[in-house]
Amino acid sequence: MATLFFRLIGTLLLLLLGFFSPHGLAAQQTGGTVTRVELGFDQSVPGEQTFIPIALKPGAEAKIGKIITEIVFATNLLSFEEARKGTPLKSIDAEVSTRIKEDEENSENSILEVIITSPTGEAIPGGNLVFLTFRIALEAPRAQMIQLENRTRAMSTNDPPEPVEVATAGGEIENLDIAAVFACFFYLH
């Protein structure tokens, strides 16, 4: 009986940690020699919000003044709701703009364009720059990973700005199948 109780508590604790993970993976403040712009990971259920960070790991000598990130996602699985500045952007009063574009290569996808600009020519610091809020469609297949493709380019703080080499990593959203988890829970009794 005690073993069942501890199993139950452990399962519930894991579920709660997954539900209340507000921002996915944290970013490190510095990268290697190449600047990296990465999308994070989160979990949610159909009809609910999910939060994906855009993280910058500046290269050893990179001074980034502008970042243009295009995030490609399946229109039938996700809808974009908002973008909120992270602490690094608030610290330099950076500007963030977003817009949704059609994907000319694949009509089933949308492209979220996020433009981050340093207003004074100050370098954009590393960390979680922007937190994107998406909503998973009610019709989205459960127990599936939703892929977010990351296309990013960056410009230096130089006058005139010059392109900066950027490595990218896409993001993922795990669309949980809560009904199956609860069915397993009740089966254990």
mmCIF file with all atom_site columns, C-alpha atoms in Angstrom:
data_model
loop_
_atom_site.group_PDB
_atom_site.id
_atom_site.type_symbol
_atom_site.label_atom_id
_atom_site.label_alt_id
_atom_site.label_comp_id
_atom_site.label_asym_id
_atom_site.label_entity_id
_atom_site.label_seq_id
_atom_site.pdbx_PDB_ins_code
_atom_site.Cartn_x
_atom_site.Cartn_y
_atom_site.Cartn_z
_atom_site.occupancy
_atom_site.B_iso_or_equiv
_atom_site.pdbx_formal_charge
_atom_site.auth_seq_id
_atom_site.auth_comp_id
_atom_site.auth_asym_id
_atom_site.auth_atom_id
_atom_site.pdbx_PDB_model_num
ATOM 1   C CA . MET A 1 1   ? 0.000  0.000  0.000   1.00 0.00 ? 1   MET A CA 1
ATOM 2   C CA . ALA A 1 2   ? 2.818  2.431  0.867   1.00 0.00 ? 2   ALA A CA 1
ATOM 3   C CA . THR A 1 3   ? 4.595  1.649  -2.433  1.00 0.00 ? 3   THR A CA 1
ATOM 4   C CA . LEU A 1 4   ? 1.437  2.488  -4.373  1.00 0.00 ? 4   LEU A CA 1
ATOM 5   C CA . PHE A 1 5   ? 1.113  5.746  -2.458  1.00 0.00 ? 5   PHE A CA 1
ATOM 6   C CA . PHE A 1 6   ? 4.702  6.768  -3.286  1.00 0.00 ? 6   PHE A CA 1
ATOM 7   C CA . ARG A 1 7   ? 4.189  5.811  -6.942  1.00 0.00 ? 7   ARG A CA 1
ATOM 8   C CA . LEU A 1 8   ? 1.087  7.971  -7.050  1.00 0.00 ? 8   LEU A CA 1
ATOM 9   C CA . ILE A 1 9   ? 2.834  10.944 -5.442  1.00 0.00 ? 9   ILE A CA 1
ATOM 10  C CA . GLY A 1 10  ? 5.828  10.574 -7.788  1.00 0.00 ? 10  GLY A CA 1
ATOM 11  C CA . THR A 1 11  ? 3.612  10.426 -10.879 1.00 0.00 ? 11  THR A CA 1
ATOM 12  C CA . LEU A 1 12  ? 1.598  13.467 -9.820  1.00 0.00 ? 12  LEU A CA 1
ATOM 13  C CA . LEU A 1 13  ? 4.761  15.403 -9.012  1.00 0.00 ? 13  LEU A CA 1
ATOM 14  C CA . LEU A 1 14  ? 6.207  14.692 -12.471 1.00 0.00 ? 14  LEU A CA 1
ATOM 15  C CA . LEU A 1 15  ? 2.959  15.778 -14.117 1.00 0.00 ? 15  LEU A CA 1
ATOM 16  C CA . LEU A 1 16  ? 2.830  19.013 -12.138 1.00 0.00 ? 16  LEU A CA 1
ATOM 17  C CA . LEU A 1 17  ? 6.454  19.834 -12.953 1.00 0.00 ? 17  LEU A CA 1
ATOM 18  C CA . GLY A 1 18  ? 5.718  19.359 -16.648 1.00 0.00 ? 18  GLY A CA 1
ATOM 19  C CA . PHE A 1 19  ? 2.595  21.522 -16.537 1.00 0.00 ? 19  PHE A CA 1
ATOM 20  C CA . PHE A 1 20  ? 4.176  24.408 -14.703 1.00 0.00 ? 20  PHE A CA 1
ATOM 21  C CA . SER A 1 21  ? 7.436  24.605 -16.630 1.00 0.00 ? 21  SER A CA 1
ATOM 22  C CA . PRO A 1 22  ? 6.854  28.204 -17.762 1.00 0.00 ? 22  PRO A CA 1
ATOM 23  C CA . HIS A 1 23  ? 9.815  28.802 -19.989 1.00 0.00 ? 23  HIS A CA 1
ATOM 24  C CA . GLY A 1 24  ? 11.413 25.569 -21.126 1.00 0.00 ? 24  GLY A CA 1
ATOM 25  C CA . LEU A 1 25  ? 15.169 25.347 -21.259 1.00 0.00 ? 25  LEU A CA 1
ATOM 26  C CA . ALA A 1 26  ? 17.349 28.058 -19.741 1.00 0.00 ? 26  ALA A CA 1
ATOM 27  C CA . ALA A 1 27  ? 20.083 29.642 -21.797 1.00 0.00 ? 27  ALA A CA 1
ATOM 28  C CA . GLN A 1 28  ? 23.713 29.901 -20.849 1.00 0.00 ? 28  GLN A CA 1
ATOM 29  C CA . GLN A 1 29  ? 25.142 33.407 -20.913 1.00 0.00 ? 29  GLN A CA 1
ATOM 30  C CA . THR A 1 30  ? 28.099 32.775 -23.223 1.00 0.00 ? 30  THR A CA 1
ATOM 31  C CA . GLY A 1 31  ? 28.768 30.387 -26.042 1.00 0.00 ? 31  GLY A CA 1
ATOM 32  C CA . GLY A 1 32  ? 31.913 29.242 -27.850 1.00 0.00 ? 32  GLY A CA 1
ATOM 33  C CA . THR A 1 33  ? 33.440 31.042 -30.803 1.00 0.00 ? 33  THR A CA 1
ATOM 34  C CA . VAL A 1 34  ? 30.215 31.021 -32.865 1.00 0.00 ? 34  VAL A CA 1
ATOM 35  C CA . THR A 1 35  ? 27.112 32.932 -31.852 1.00 0.00 ? 35  THR A CA 1
ATOM 36  C CA . ARG A 1 36  ? 24.107 30.647 -31.287 1.00 0.00 ? 36  ARG A CA 1
ATOM 37  C CA . VAL A 1 37  ? 20.404 31.496 -31.391 1.00 0.00 ? 37  VAL A CA 1
ATOM 38  C CA . GLU A 1 38  ? 18.292 28.646 -30.055 1.00 0.00 ? 38  GLU A CA 1
ATOM 39  C CA . LEU A 1 39  ? 14.624 27.960 -29.495 1.00 0.00 ? 39  LEU A CA 1
ATOM 40  C CA . GLY A 1 40  ? 13.617 26.174 -26.314 1.00 0.00 ? 40  GLY A CA 1
ATOM 41  C CA . PHE A 1 41  ? 11.301 23.298 -25.351 1.00 0.00 ? 41  PHE A CA 1
ATOM 42  C CA . ASP A 1 42  ? 7.995  23.167 -23.512 1.00 0.00 ? 42  ASP A CA 1
ATOM 43  C CA . GLN A 1 43  ? 5.083  20.793 -22.851 1.00 0.00 ? 43  GLN A CA 1
ATOM 44  C CA . SER A 1 44  ? 1.369  21.452 -22.910 1.00 0.00 ? 44  SER A CA 1
ATOM 45  C CA . VAL A 1 45  ? -1.990 19.977 -23.869 1.00 0.00 ? 45  VAL A CA 1
ATOM 46  C CA . PRO A 1 46  ? -4.382 20.811 -26.735 1.00 0.00 ? 46  PRO A CA 1
ATOM 47  C CA . GLY A 1 47  ? -6.188 24.109 -26.236 1.00 0.00 ? 47  GLY A CA 1
ATOM 48  C CA . GLU A 1 48  ? -3.606 25.454 -23.770 1.00 0.00 ? 48  GLU A CA 1
ATOM 49  C CA . GLN A 1 49  ? -0.698 27.884 -24.011 1.00 0.00 ? 49  GLN A CA 1
ATOM 50  C CA . THR A 1 50  ? 2.940  26.920 -24.325 1.00 0.00 ? 50  THR A CA 1
ATOM 51  C CA . PHE A 1 51  ? 6.013  29.129 -23.883 1.00 0.00 ? 51  PHE A CA 1
ATOM 52  C CA . ILE A 1 52  ? 9.138  28.980 -26.044 1.00 0.00 ? 52  ILE A CA 1
ATOM 53  C CA . PRO A 1 53  ? 12.207 31.125 -25.347 1.00 0.00 ? 53  PRO A CA 1
ATOM 54  C CA . ILE A 1 54  ? 14.528 32.532 -27.983 1.00 0.00 ? 54  ILE A CA 1
ATOM 55  C CA . ALA A 1 55  ? 17.980 32.261 -26.397 1.00 0.00 ? 55  ALA A CA 1
ATOM 56  C CA . LEU A 1 56  ? 21.185 33.990 -27.481 1.00 0.00 ? 56  LEU A CA 1
ATOM 57  C CA . LYS A 1 57  ? 24.602 32.522 -26.706 1.00 0.00 ? 57  LYS A CA 1
ATOM 58  C CA . PRO A 1 58  ? 27.007 35.157 -28.037 1.00 0.00 ? 58  PRO A CA 1
ATOM 59  C CA . GLY A 1 59  ? 30.295 34.053 -29.522 1.00 0.00 ? 59  GLY A CA 1
ATOM 60  C CA . ALA A 1 60  ? 33.561 35.054 -27.918 1.00 0.00 ? 60  ALA A CA 1
ATOM 61  C CA . GLU A 1 61  ? 33.862 38.398 -29.704 1.00 0.00 ? 61  GLU A CA 1
ATOM 62  C CA . ALA A 1 62  ? 30.433 38.908 -31.238 1.00 0.00 ? 62  ALA A CA 1
ATOM 63  C CA . LYS A 1 63  ? 28.672 42.216 -30.743 1.00 0.00 ? 63  LYS A CA 1
ATOM 64  C CA . ILE A 1 64  ? 25.155 41.679 -32.044 1.00 0.00 ? 64  ILE A CA 1
ATOM 65  C CA . GLY A 1 65  ? 22.958 44.733 -32.697 1.00 0.00 ? 65  GLY A CA 1
ATOM 66  C CA . LYS A 1 66  ? 20.055 43.099 -34.538 1.00 0.00 ? 66  LYS A CA 1
ATOM 67  C CA . ILE A 1 67  ? 18.598 39.595 -34.703 1.00 0.00 ? 67  ILE A CA 1
ATOM 68  C CA . ILE A 1 68  ? 15.987 38.483 -37.223 1.00 0.00 ? 68  ILE A CA 1
ATOM 69  C CA . THR A 1 69  ? 14.499 35.097 -36.358 1.00 0.00 ? 69  THR A CA 1
ATOM 70  C CA . GLU A 1 70  ? 11.970 33.326 -38.537 1.00 0.00 ? 70  GLU A CA 1
ATOM 71  C CA . ILE A 1 71  ? 10.168 30.454 -36.831 1.00 0.00 ? 71  ILE A CA 1
ATOM 72  C CA . VAL A 1 72  ? 8.363  28.035 -39.128 1.00 0.00 ? 72  VAL A CA 1
ATOM 73  C CA . PHE A 1 73  ? 5.463  26.103 -37.591 1.00 0.00 ? 73  PHE A CA 1
ATOM 74  C CA . ALA A 1 74  ? 2.454  24.066 -38.730 1.00 0.00 ? 74  ALA A CA 1
ATOM 75  C CA . THR A 1 75  ? -0.572 26.373 -38.916 1.00 0.00 ? 75  THR A CA 1
ATOM 76  C CA . ASN A 1 76  ? -3.026 23.578 -38.057 1.00 0.00 ? 76  ASN A CA 1
ATOM 77  C CA . LEU A 1 77  ? -1.144 22.714 -34.824 1.00 0.00 ? 77  LEU A CA 1
ATOM 78  C CA . LEU A 1 78  ? -0.211 26.101 -33.322 1.00 0.00 ? 78  LEU A CA 1
ATOM 79  C CA . SER A 1 79  ? -1.294 29.708 -33.238 1.00 0.00 ? 79  SER A CA 1
ATOM 80  C CA . PHE A 1 80  ? 0.982  32.548 -32.110 1.00 0.00 ? 80  PHE A CA 1
ATOM 81  C CA . GLU A 1 81  ? -0.337 34.789 -29.327 1.00 0.00 ? 81  GLU A CA 1
ATOM 82  C CA . GLU A 1 82  ? 2.389  37.127 -28.043 1.00 0.00 ? 82  GLU A CA 1
ATOM 83  C CA . ALA A 1 83  ? 6.081  37.853 -27.483 1.00 0.00 ? 83  ALA A CA 1
ATOM 84  C CA . ARG A 1 84  ? 7.441  39.143 -24.164 1.00 0.00 ? 84  ARG A CA 1
ATOM 85  C CA . LYS A 1 85  ? 10.908 40.587 -23.612 1.00 0.00 ? 85  LYS A CA 1
ATOM 86  C CA . GLY A 1 86  ? 13.270 38.683 -21.370 1.00 0.00 ? 86  GLY A CA 1
ATOM 87  C CA . THR A 1 87  ? 15.565 40.326 -18.830 1.00 0.00 ? 87  THR A CA 1
ATOM 88  C CA . PRO A 1 88  ? 18.524 40.807 -21.255 1.00 0.00 ? 88  PRO A CA 1
ATOM 89  C CA . LEU A 1 89  ? 16.368 42.880 -23.620 1.00 0.00 ? 89  LEU A CA 1
ATOM 90  C CA . LYS A 1 90  ? 14.723 44.831 -20.815 1.00 0.00 ? 90  LYS A CA 1
ATOM 91  C CA . SER A 1 91  ? 18.183 45.756 -19.503 1.00 0.00 ? 91  SER A CA 1
ATOM 92  C CA . ILE A 1 92  ? 19.084 47.592 -22.746 1.00 0.00 ? 92  ILE A CA 1
ATOM 93  C CA . ASP A 1 93  ? 15.526 48.691 -23.614 1.00 0.00 ? 93  ASP A CA 1
ATOM 94  C CA . ALA A 1 94  ? 15.684 46.749 -26.890 1.00 0.00 ? 94  ALA A CA 1
ATOM 95  C CA . GLU A 1 95  ? 12.839 46.794 -29.374 1.00 0.00 ? 95  GLU A CA 1
ATOM 96  C CA . VAL A 1 96  ? 10.951 43.618 -30.334 1.00 0.00 ? 96  VAL A CA 1
ATOM 97  C CA . SER A 1 97  ? 8.526  43.360 -33.223 1.00 0.00 ? 97  SER A CA 1
ATOM 98  C CA . THR A 1 98  ? 6.648  40.340 -34.549 1.00 0.00 ? 98  THR A CA 1
ATOM 99  C CA . ARG A 1 99  ? 4.560  39.496 -37.588 1.00 0.00 ? 99  ARG A CA 1
ATOM 100 C CA . ILE A 1 100 ? 3.094  36.360 -39.126 1.00 0.00 ? 100 ILE A CA 1
ATOM 101 C CA . LYS A 1 101 ? 3.919  35.635 -42.763 1.00 0.00 ? 101 LYS A CA 1
ATOM 102 C CA . GLU A 1 102 ? 2.789  32.936 -45.152 1.00 0.00 ? 102 GLU A CA 1
ATOM 103 C CA . ASP A 1 103 ? 5.331  30.228 -45.933 1.00 0.00 ? 103 ASP A CA 1
ATOM 104 C CA . GLU A 1 104 ? 5.710  30.414 -49.704 1.00 0.00 ? 104 GLU A CA 1
ATOM 105 C CA . GLU A 1 105 ? 7.439  27.009 -49.760 1.00 0.00 ? 105 GLU A CA 1
ATOM 106 C CA . ASN A 1 106 ? 4.686  25.176 -47.833 1.00 0.00 ? 106 ASN A CA 1
ATOM 107 C CA . SER A 1 107 ? 1.138  26.540 -47.569 1.00 0.00 ? 107 SER A CA 1
ATOM 108 C CA . GLU A 1 108 ? 0.469  24.372 -44.479 1.00 0.00 ? 108 GLU A CA 1
ATOM 109 C CA . ASN A 1 109 ? 3.023  26.389 -42.466 1.00 0.00 ? 109 ASN A CA 1
ATOM 110 C CA . SER A 1 110 ? 3.205  29.914 -41.097 1.00 0.00 ? 110 SER A CA 1
ATOM 111 C CA . ILE A 1 111 ? 6.340  31.915 -40.366 1.00 0.00 ? 111 ILE A CA 1
ATOM 112 C CA . LEU A 1 112 ? 6.623  34.012 -37.232 1.00 0.00 ? 112 LEU A CA 1
ATOM 113 C CA . GLU A 1 113 ? 9.181  36.754 -37.827 1.00 0.00 ? 113 GLU A CA 1
ATOM 114 C CA . VAL A 1 114 ? 10.713 38.180 -34.638 1.00 0.00 ? 114 VAL A CA 1
ATOM 115 C CA . ILE A 1 115 ? 12.992 41.216 -35.011 1.00 0.00 ? 115 ILE A CA 1
ATOM 116 C CA . ILE A 1 116 ? 15.117 42.239 -32.027 1.00 0.00 ? 116 ILE A CA 1
ATOM 117 C CA . THR A 1 117 ? 16.944 45.564 -32.280 1.00 0.00 ? 117 THR A CA 1
ATOM 118 C CA . SER A 1 118 ? 19.281 47.343 -29.890 1.00 0.00 ? 118 SER A CA 1
ATOM 119 C CA . PRO A 1 119 ? 18.172 50.994 -29.936 1.00 0.00 ? 119 PRO A CA 1
ATOM 120 C CA . THR A 1 120 ? 21.492 52.627 -29.064 1.00 0.00 ? 120 THR A CA 1
ATOM 121 C CA . GLY A 1 121 ? 23.947 50.393 -30.859 1.00 0.00 ? 121 GLY A CA 1
ATOM 122 C CA . GLU A 1 122 ? 24.663 48.563 -27.599 1.00 0.00 ? 122 GLU A CA 1
ATOM 123 C CA . ALA A 1 123 ? 25.378 44.831 -27.993 1.00 0.00 ? 123 ALA A CA 1
ATOM 124 C CA . ILE A 1 124 ? 22.470 42.510 -27.238 1.00 0.00 ? 124 ILE A CA 1
ATOM 125 C CA . PRO A 1 125 ? 23.434 40.481 -24.139 1.00 0.00 ? 125 PRO A CA 1
ATOM 126 C CA . GLY A 1 126 ? 23.142 36.704 -23.949 1.00 0.00 ? 126 GLY A CA 1
ATOM 127 C CA . GLY A 1 127 ? 20.312 34.828 -22.270 1.00 0.00 ? 127 GLY A CA 1
ATOM 128 C CA . ASN A 1 128 ? 16.603 34.233 -22.858 1.00 0.00 ? 128 ASN A CA 1
ATOM 129 C CA . LEU A 1 129 ? 15.809 37.241 -25.038 1.00 0.00 ? 129 LEU A CA 1
ATOM 130 C CA . VAL A 1 130 ? 12.139 36.711 -25.833 1.00 0.00 ? 130 VAL A CA 1
ATOM 131 C CA . PHE A 1 131 ? 9.421  34.387 -24.547 1.00 0.00 ? 131 PHE A CA 1
ATOM 132 C CA . LEU A 1 132 ? 6.949  33.404 -27.265 1.00 0.00 ? 132 LEU A CA 1
ATOM 133 C CA . THR A 1 133 ? 3.443  32.304 -26.351 1.00 0.00 ? 133 THR A CA 1
ATOM 134 C CA . PHE A 1 134 ? 1.715  29.815 -28.641 1.00 0.00 ? 134 PHE A CA 1
ATOM 135 C CA . ARG A 1 135 ? -1.589 27.991 -28.242 1.00 0.00 ? 135 ARG A CA 1
ATOM 136 C CA . ILE A 1 136 ? -1.871 24.339 -29.248 1.00 0.00 ? 136 ILE A CA 1
ATOM 137 C CA . ALA A 1 137 ? -4.897 23.646 -31.441 1.00 0.00 ? 137 ALA A CA 1
ATOM 138 C CA . LEU A 1 138 ? -7.648 21.511 -29.912 1.00 0.00 ? 138 LEU A CA 1
ATOM 139 C CA . GLU A 1 139 ? -7.466 19.257 -32.976 1.00 0.00 ? 139 GLU A CA 1
ATOM 140 C CA . ALA A 1 140 ? -3.697 18.708 -32.679 1.00 0.00 ? 140 ALA A CA 1
ATOM 141 C CA . PRO A 1 141 ? -2.766 15.009 -32.425 1.00 0.00 ? 141 PRO A CA 1
ATOM 142 C CA . ARG A 1 142 ? -1.923 14.057 -28.848 1.00 0.00 ? 142 ARG A CA 1
ATOM 143 C CA . ALA A 1 143 ? 1.368  12.520 -27.730 1.00 0.00 ? 143 ALA A CA 1
ATOM 144 C CA . GLN A 1 144 ? 3.245  14.230 -30.549 1.00 0.00 ? 144 GLN A CA 1
ATOM 145 C CA . MET A 1 145 ? 6.277  16.505 -30.760 1.00 0.00 ? 145 MET A CA 1
ATOM 146 C CA . ILE A 1 146 ? 5.579  19.754 -32.605 1.00 0.00 ? 146 ILE A CA 1
ATOM 147 C CA . GLN A 1 147 ? 8.704  21.008 -34.378 1.00 0.00 ? 147 GLN A CA 1
ATOM 148 C CA . LEU A 1 148 ? 9.683  24.674 -34.649 1.00 0.00 ? 148 LEU A CA 1
ATOM 149 C CA . GLU A 1 149 ? 12.190 25.417 -37.402 1.00 0.00 ? 149 GLU A CA 1
ATOM 150 C CA . ASN A 1 150 ? 14.620 28.253 -36.640 1.00 0.00 ? 150 ASN A CA 1
ATOM 151 C CA . ARG A 1 151 ? 15.953 30.495 -39.422 1.00 0.00 ? 151 ARG A CA 1
ATOM 152 C CA . THR A 1 152 ? 18.032 33.271 -37.906 1.00 0.00 ? 152 THR A CA 1
ATOM 153 C CA . ARG A 1 153 ? 20.381 35.925 -39.166 1.00 0.00 ? 153 ARG A CA 1
ATOM 154 C CA . ALA A 1 154 ? 22.154 38.582 -37.161 1.00 0.00 ? 154 ALA A CA 1
ATOM 155 C CA . MET A 1 155 ? 23.864 41.912 -37.746 1.00 0.00 ? 155 MET A CA 1
ATOM 156 C CA . SER A 1 156 ? 26.762 43.464 -35.840 1.00 0.00 ? 156 SER A CA 1
ATOM 157 C CA . THR A 1 157 ? 26.738 46.759 -33.949 1.00 0.00 ? 157 THR A CA 1
ATOM 158 C CA . ASN A 1 158 ? 29.251 48.178 -36.482 1.00 0.00 ? 158 ASN A CA 1
ATOM 159 C CA . ASP A 1 159 ? 28.433 51.209 -38.610 1.00 0.00 ? 159 ASP A CA 1
ATOM 160 C CA . PRO A 1 160 ? 27.421 50.061 -41.170 1.00 0.00 ? 160 PRO A CA 1
ATOM 161 C CA . PRO A 1 161 ? 26.140 46.758 -39.704 1.00 0.00 ? 161 PRO A CA 1
ATOM 162 C CA . GLU A 1 162 ? 27.755 43.582 -41.008 1.00 0.00 ? 162 GLU A CA 1
ATOM 163 C CA . PRO A 1 163 ? 26.327 40.041 -41.071 1.00 0.00 ? 163 PRO A CA 1
ATOM 164 C CA . VAL A 1 164 ? 27.422 37.834 -38.163 1.00 0.00 ? 164 VAL A CA 1
ATOM 165 C CA . GLU A 1 165 ? 27.785 34.046 -38.475 1.00 0.00 ? 165 GLU A CA 1
ATOM 166 C CA . VAL A 1 166 ? 25.012 32.413 -36.449 1.00 0.00 ? 166 VAL A CA 1
ATOM 167 C CA . ALA A 1 167 ? 24.399 28.754 -35.598 1.00 0.00 ? 167 ALA A CA 1
ATOM 168 C CA . THR A 1 168 ? 20.791 27.842 -34.816 1.00 0.00 ? 168 THR A CA 1
ATOM 169 C CA . ALA A 1 169 ? 18.787 25.166 -33.056 1.00 0.00 ? 169 ALA A CA 1
ATOM 170 C CA . GLY A 1 170 ? 15.051 24.635 -33.532 1.00 0.00 ? 170 GLY A CA 1
ATOM 171 C CA . GLY A 1 171 ? 12.527 24.187 -30.762 1.00 0.00 ? 171 GLY A CA 1
ATOM 172 C CA . GLU A 1 172 ? 10.004 21.537 -29.769 1.00 0.00 ? 172 GLU A CA 1
ATOM 173 C CA . ILE A 1 173 ? 6.659  21.464 -28.055 1.00 0.00 ? 173 ILE A CA 1
ATOM 174 C CA . GLU A 1 174 ? 5.493  18.185 -26.591 1.00 0.00 ? 174 GLU A CA 1
ATOM 175 C CA . ASN A 1 175 ? 1.737  17.850 -27.006 1.00 0.00 ? 175 ASN A CA 1
ATOM 176 C CA . LEU A 1 176 ? 0.872  15.655 -24.033 1.00 0.00 ? 176 LEU A CA 1
ATOM 177 C CA . ASP A 1 177 ? -1.776 12.963 -23.987 1.00 0.00 ? 177 ASP A CA 1
ATOM 178 C CA . ILE A 1 178 ? -3.185 13.570 -20.520 1.00 0.00 ? 178 ILE A CA 1
ATOM 179 C CA . ALA A 1 179 ? -6.161 11.232 -20.997 1.00 0.00 ? 179 ALA A CA 1
ATOM 180 C CA . ALA A 1 180 ? -3.765 8.283  -21.445 1.00 0.00 ? 180 ALA A CA 1
ATOM 181 C CA . VAL A 1 181 ? -1.778 9.249  -18.340 1.00 0.00 ? 181 VAL A CA 1
ATOM 182 C CA . PHE A 1 182 ? -4.905 9.396  -16.190 1.00 0.00 ? 182 PHE A CA 1
ATOM 183 C CA . ALA A 1 183 ? -6.162 6.116  -17.661 1.00 0.00 ? 183 ALA A CA 1
ATOM 184 C CA . CYS A 1 184 ? -2.879 4.500  -16.567 1.00 0.00 ? 184 CYS A CA 1
ATOM 185 C CA . PHE A 1 185 ? -3.256 6.056  -13.128 1.00 0.00 ? 185 PHE A CA 1
ATOM 186 C CA . PHE A 1 186 ? -6.716 4.568  -12.639 1.00 0.00 ? 186 PHE A CA 1
ATOM 187 C CA . TYR A 1 187 ? -5.574 1.226  -14.000 1.00 0.00 ? 187 TYR A CA 1
ATOM 188 C CA . LEU A 1 188 ? -2.968 1.002  -11.189 1.00 0.00 ? 188 LEU A CA 1
ATOM 189 C CA . HIS A 1 189 ? -5.655 0.885  -8.505  1.00 0.00 ? 189 HIS A CA 1
#
